[in-house]
PDB file of C-alpha atoms in Angstrom:
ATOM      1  CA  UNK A   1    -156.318 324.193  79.413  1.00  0.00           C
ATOM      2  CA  UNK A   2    -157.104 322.957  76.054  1.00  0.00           C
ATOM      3  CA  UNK A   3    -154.489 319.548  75.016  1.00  0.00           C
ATOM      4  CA  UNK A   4    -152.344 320.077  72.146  1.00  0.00           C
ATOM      5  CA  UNK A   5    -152.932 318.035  69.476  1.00  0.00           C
ATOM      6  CA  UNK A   6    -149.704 315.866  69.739  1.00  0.00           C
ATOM      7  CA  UNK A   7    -150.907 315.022  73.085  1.00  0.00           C
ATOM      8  CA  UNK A   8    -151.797 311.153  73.935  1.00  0.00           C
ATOM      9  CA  UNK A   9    -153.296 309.852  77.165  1.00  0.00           C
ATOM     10  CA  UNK A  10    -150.314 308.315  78.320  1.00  0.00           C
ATOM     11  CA  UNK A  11    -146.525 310.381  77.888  1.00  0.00           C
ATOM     12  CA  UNK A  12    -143.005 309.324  79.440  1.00  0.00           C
ATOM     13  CA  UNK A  13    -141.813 312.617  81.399  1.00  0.00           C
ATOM     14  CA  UNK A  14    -137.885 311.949  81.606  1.00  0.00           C
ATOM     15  CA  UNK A  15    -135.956 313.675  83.565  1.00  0.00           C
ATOM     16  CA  UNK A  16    -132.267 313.871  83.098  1.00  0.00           C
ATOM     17  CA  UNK A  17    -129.434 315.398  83.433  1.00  0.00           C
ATOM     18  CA  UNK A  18    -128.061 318.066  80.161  1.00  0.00           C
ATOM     19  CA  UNK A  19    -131.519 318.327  79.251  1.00  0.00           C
ATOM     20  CA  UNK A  20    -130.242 320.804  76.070  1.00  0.00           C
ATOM     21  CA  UNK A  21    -127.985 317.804  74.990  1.00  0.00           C
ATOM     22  CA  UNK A  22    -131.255 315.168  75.379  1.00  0.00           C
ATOM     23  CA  UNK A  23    -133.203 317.262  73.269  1.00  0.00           C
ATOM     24  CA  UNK A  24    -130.173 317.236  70.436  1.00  0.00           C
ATOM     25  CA  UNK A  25    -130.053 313.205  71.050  1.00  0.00           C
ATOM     26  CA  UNK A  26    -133.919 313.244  70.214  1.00  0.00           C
ATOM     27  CA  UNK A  27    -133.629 315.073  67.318  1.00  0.00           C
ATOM     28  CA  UNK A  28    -130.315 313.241  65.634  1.00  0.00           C
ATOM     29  CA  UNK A  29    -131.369 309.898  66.678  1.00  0.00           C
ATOM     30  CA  UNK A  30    -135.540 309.656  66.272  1.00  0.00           C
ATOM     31  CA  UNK A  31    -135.697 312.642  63.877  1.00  0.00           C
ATOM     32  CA  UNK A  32    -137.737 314.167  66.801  1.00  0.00           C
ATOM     33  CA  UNK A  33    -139.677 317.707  66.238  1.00  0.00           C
ATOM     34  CA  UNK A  34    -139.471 320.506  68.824  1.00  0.00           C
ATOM     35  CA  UNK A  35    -142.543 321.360  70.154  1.00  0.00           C
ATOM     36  CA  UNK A  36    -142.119 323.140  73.699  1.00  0.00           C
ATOM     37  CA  UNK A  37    -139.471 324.509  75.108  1.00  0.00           C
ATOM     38  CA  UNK A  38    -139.604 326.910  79.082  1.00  0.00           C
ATOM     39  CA  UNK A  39    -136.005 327.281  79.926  1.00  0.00           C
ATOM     40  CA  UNK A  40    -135.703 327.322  83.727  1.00  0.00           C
ATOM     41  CA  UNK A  41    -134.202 330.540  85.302  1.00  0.00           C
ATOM     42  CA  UNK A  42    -131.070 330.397  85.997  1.00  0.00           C
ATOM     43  CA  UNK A  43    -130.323 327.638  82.871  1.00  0.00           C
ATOM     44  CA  UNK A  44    -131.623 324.774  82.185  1.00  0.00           C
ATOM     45  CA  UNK A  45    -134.605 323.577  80.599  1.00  0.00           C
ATOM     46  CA  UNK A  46    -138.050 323.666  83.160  1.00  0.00           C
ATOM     47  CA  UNK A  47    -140.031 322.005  81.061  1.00  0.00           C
ATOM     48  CA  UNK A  48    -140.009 320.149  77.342  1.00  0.00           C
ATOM     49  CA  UNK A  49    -142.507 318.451  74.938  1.00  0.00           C
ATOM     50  CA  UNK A  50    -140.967 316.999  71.747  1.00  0.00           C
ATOM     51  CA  UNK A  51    -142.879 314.589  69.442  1.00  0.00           C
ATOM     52  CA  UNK A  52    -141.110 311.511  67.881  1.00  0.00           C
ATOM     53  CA  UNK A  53    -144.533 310.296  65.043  1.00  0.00           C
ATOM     54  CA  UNK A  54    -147.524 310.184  67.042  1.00  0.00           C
ATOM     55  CA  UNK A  55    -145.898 310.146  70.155  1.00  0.00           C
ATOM     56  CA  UNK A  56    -145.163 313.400  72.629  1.00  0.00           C
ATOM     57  CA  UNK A  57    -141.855 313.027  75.593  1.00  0.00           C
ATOM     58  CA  UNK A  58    -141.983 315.912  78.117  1.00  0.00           C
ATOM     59  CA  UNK A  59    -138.767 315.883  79.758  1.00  0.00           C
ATOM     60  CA  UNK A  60    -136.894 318.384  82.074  1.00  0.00           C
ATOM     61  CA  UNK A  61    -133.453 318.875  83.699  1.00  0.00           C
ATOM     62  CA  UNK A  62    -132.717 317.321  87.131  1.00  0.00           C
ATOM     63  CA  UNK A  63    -132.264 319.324  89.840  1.00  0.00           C
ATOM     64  CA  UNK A  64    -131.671 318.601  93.474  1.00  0.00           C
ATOM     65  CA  UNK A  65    -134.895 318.410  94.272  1.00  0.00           C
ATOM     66  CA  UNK A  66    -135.697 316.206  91.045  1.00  0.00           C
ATOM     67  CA  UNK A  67    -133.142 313.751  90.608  1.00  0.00           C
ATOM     68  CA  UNK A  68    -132.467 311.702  87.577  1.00  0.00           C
ATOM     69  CA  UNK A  69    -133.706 308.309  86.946  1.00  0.00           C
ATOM     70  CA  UNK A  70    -133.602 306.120  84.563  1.00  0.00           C
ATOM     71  CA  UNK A  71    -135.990 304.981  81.734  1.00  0.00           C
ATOM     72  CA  UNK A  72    -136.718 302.146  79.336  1.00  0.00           C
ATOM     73  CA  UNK A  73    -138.889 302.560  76.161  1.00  0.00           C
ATOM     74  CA  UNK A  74    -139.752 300.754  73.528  1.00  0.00           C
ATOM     75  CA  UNK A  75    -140.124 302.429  69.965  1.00  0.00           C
ATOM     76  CA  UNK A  76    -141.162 301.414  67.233  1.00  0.00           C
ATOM     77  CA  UNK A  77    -139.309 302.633  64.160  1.00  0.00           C
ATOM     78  CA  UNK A  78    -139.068 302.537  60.284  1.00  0.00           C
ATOM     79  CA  UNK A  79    -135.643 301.209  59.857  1.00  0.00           C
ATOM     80  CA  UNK A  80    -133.715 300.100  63.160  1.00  0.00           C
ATOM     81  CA  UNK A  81    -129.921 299.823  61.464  1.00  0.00           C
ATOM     82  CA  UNK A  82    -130.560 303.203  60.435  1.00  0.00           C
ATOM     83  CA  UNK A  83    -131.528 304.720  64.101  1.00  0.00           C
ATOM     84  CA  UNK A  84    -129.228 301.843  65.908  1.00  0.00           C
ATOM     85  CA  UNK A  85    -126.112 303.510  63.564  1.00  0.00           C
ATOM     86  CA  UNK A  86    -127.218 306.859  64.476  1.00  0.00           C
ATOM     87  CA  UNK A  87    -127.933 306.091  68.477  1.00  0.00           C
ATOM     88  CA  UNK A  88    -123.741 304.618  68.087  1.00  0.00           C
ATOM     89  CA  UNK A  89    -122.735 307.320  66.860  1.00  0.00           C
ATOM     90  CA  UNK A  90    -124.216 309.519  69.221  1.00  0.00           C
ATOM     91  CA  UNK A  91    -122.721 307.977  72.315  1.00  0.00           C
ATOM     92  CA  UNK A  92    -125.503 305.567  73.041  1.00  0.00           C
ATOM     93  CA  UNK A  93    -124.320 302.207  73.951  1.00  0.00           C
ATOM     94  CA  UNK A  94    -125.315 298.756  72.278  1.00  0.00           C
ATOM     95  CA  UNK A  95    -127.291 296.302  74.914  1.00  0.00           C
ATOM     96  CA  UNK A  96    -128.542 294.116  72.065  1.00  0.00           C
ATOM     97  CA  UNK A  97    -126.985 293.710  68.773  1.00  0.00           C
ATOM     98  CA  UNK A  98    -129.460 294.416  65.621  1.00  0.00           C
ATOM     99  CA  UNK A  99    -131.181 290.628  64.829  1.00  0.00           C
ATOM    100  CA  UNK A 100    -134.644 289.116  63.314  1.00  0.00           C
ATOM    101  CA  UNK A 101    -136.806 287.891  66.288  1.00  0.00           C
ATOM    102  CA  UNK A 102    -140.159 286.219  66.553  1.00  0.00           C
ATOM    103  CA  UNK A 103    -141.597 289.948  66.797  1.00  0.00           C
ATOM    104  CA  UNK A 104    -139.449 291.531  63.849  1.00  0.00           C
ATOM    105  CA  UNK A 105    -136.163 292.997  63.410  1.00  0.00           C
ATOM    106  CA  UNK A 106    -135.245 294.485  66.665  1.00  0.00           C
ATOM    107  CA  UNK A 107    -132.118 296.209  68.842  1.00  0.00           C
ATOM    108  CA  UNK A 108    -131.330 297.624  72.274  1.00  0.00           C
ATOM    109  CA  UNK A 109    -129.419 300.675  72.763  1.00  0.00           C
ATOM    110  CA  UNK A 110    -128.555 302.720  76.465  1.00  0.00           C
ATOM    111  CA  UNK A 111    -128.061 306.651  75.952  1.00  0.00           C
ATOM    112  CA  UNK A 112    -125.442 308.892  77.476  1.00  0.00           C
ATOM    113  CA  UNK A 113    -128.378 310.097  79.947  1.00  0.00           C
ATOM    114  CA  UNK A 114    -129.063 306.337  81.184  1.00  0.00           C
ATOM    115  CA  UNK A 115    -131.898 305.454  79.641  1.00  0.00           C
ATOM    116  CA  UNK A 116    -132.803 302.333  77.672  1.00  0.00           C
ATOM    117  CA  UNK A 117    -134.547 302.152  73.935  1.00  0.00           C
ATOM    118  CA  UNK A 118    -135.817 299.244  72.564  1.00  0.00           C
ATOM    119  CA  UNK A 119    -136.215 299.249  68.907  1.00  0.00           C
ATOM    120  CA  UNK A 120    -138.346 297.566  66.995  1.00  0.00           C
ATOM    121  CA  UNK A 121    -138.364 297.991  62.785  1.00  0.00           C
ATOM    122  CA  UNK A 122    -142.357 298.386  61.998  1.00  0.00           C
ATOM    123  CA  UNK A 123    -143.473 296.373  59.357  1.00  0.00           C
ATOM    124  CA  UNK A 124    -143.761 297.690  55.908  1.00  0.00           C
TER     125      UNK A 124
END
C-alpha cells in the first residue's frame, strides 16, 4: 500500500463513541478536512482519517469489542480564543482558562467524547 500524502509517522487513532458527531466536532472546532471515510455495516463509521494542517487523526466508533478511551493532545493552533470559543460552544468543557504562559498563550478544553486538547497559539 502506497501512504497518502497527509500521512506522518506517528497518528492518534481515537476511538469514541458517535463517531459521525466527532467528525462534525473536528471540522467546527479545528477547521478539520475530510479525508476518509468506510462506514461500518450496520452504521457507524469503521474507519476515519481527517487532517487538521499537517497532521492526519484516524478515528472509529466503539464497539463492544473496541471500547472507548480517552485521549489527550496537544495542538498547536493559530489563534486559541478563537478555537477555545468555538470548542465552548460546541459542548467541550473548559479545564484551563485561556492565559500567557512561559510557552505562549495557551488553554485546555475536554470534548463531549472525553478527550482532552491542549492548545497552544503558534507564534506569528
Amino acid at each position: 500500500m502506497k501512504a497518502p500524502a497527509y500521512y506522518n509517522s506517528l497518528m492518534p487513532y481515537m476511538i469514541v463513541p458517535k463517531a459521525h458527531d466527532f467528525a462534525n466536532f473536528l471540522k467546527a472546532v479545528f477547521n478539520a478536512e475530510e479525508q476518509l471515510i468506510v462506514p461500518r455495516q450496520g452504521g457507524g463509521i469503521m474507519h476515519a482519517e481527517f487532517t487538521i494542517g499537517e497532521a492526519c487523526i484516524m478515528f472509529c466508533d466503539a464497539t463492544e469489542d473496541y471500547l472507548p478511551f480517552a485521549c489527550s493532545l496537544f495542538i498547536l493552533v493559530d489563534d486559541v480564543t478563537s478555537v477555545y470559543q468555538k470548542a465552548l460552544a460546541h459542548g467541550a468543557a473548559s479545564l484551563q482558562d485561556i492565559a500567557e504562559r512561559d510557552y505562549g498563550k495557551s488553554a485546555g478544553i475536554k470534548d463531549t467524547f472525553g478527550n482532552v486538547w491542549w492548545l497552544t497559539e503558534m507564534s506569528k
